[in-house]
XYZ file of C-alpha atoms in Angstrom:
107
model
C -48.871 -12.517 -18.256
C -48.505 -15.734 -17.128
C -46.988 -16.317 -13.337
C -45.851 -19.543 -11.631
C -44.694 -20.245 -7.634
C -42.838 -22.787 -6.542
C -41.570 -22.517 -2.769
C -38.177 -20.419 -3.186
C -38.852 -19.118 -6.613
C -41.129 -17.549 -8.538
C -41.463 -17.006 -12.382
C -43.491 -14.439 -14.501
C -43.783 -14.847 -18.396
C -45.135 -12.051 -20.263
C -46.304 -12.960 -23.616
C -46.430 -9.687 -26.367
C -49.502 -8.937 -27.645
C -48.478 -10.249 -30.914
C -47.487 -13.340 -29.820
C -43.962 -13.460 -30.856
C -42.106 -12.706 -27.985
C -42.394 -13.883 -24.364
C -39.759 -12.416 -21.543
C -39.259 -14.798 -18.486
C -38.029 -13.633 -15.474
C -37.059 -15.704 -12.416
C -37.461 -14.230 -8.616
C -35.098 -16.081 -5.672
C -37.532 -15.781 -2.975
C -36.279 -14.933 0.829
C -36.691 -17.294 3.295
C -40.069 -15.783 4.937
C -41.625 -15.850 1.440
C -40.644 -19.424 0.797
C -42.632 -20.897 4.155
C -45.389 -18.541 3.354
C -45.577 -20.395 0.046
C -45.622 -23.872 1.545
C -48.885 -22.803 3.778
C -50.461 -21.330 0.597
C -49.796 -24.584 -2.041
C -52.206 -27.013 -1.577
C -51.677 -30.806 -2.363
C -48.176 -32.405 -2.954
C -47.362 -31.431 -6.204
C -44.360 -29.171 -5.352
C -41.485 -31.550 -5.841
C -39.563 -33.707 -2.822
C -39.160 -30.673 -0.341
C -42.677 -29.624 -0.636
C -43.881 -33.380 -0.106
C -41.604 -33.580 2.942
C -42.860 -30.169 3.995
C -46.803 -31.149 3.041
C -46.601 -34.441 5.540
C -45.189 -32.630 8.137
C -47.613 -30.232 8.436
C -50.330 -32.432 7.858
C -48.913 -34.491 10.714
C -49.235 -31.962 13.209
C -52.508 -30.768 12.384
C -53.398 -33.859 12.937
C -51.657 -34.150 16.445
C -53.089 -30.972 17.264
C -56.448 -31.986 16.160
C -56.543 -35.450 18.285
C -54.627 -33.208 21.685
C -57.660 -30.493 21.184
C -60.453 -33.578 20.866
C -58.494 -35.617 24.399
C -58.567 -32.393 26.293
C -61.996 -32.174 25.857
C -62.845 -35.302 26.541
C -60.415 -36.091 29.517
C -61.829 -32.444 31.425
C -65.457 -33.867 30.635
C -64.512 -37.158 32.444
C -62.955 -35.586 35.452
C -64.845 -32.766 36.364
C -68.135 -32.900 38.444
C -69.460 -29.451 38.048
C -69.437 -28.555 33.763
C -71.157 -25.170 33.221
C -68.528 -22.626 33.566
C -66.425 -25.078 31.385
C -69.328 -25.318 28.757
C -69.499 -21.508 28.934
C -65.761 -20.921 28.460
C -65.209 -23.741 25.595
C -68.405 -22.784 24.089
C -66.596 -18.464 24.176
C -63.423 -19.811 23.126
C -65.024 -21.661 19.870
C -66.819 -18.579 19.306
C -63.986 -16.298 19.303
C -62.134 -18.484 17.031
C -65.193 -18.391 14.709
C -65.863 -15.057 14.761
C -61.866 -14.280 14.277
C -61.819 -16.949 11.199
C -64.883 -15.241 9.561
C -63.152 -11.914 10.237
C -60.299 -12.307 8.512
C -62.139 -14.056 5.513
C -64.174 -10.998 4.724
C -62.710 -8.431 5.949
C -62.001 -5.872 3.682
């Protein structure tokens, strides 16, 4: 059993035991199962749409990643008084952590 995704479709070839037959069948995907594909594919191997897709969403991580690291450093210029900041970045990255580690072993 062999199975291949490609964002939109998937295929599944199953081989007989023997080895002298193989049945392919081809799945039109809907189109909440297509975008969850593109956020599981990694790299830009998936033809034009998936490259187009891939740069996009690399671009705004990015932008989110460079707003998220200005914040922090524009609120660390302008404020005086930087504990109960401290505390509530430092709870915030914590709670992100402990949510990303939940959901990677979580049964």
């Amino acid at each position: 059993r062999f199975r291949y995704f490609r964002p939109g479709t998937s295929y599944e070839a199953v081989v007989n035991a023997a080895g002298d037959s193989v049945s392919i069948a081809e799945t039109k995907e809907s189109l909440r199962r297509t975008l969850i594909g593109f956020h599981r594919m990694h790299g830009y191997s998936g033809g034009w749409l998936y490259s187009l897709w891939s740069l996009c969403y690399d671009l705004a991580s990015f932008s989110l990643i460079v707003f998220a690291v200005t914040g922090v450093y524009m609120w660390y210029k302008l404020m005086r008084r930087r504990l109960r900041g401290w505390l509530l970045l430092g709870g915030s990255f914590a709670y992100a952590g402990a949510t990303i580690l939940y959901l990677l072993y979580a049964p």
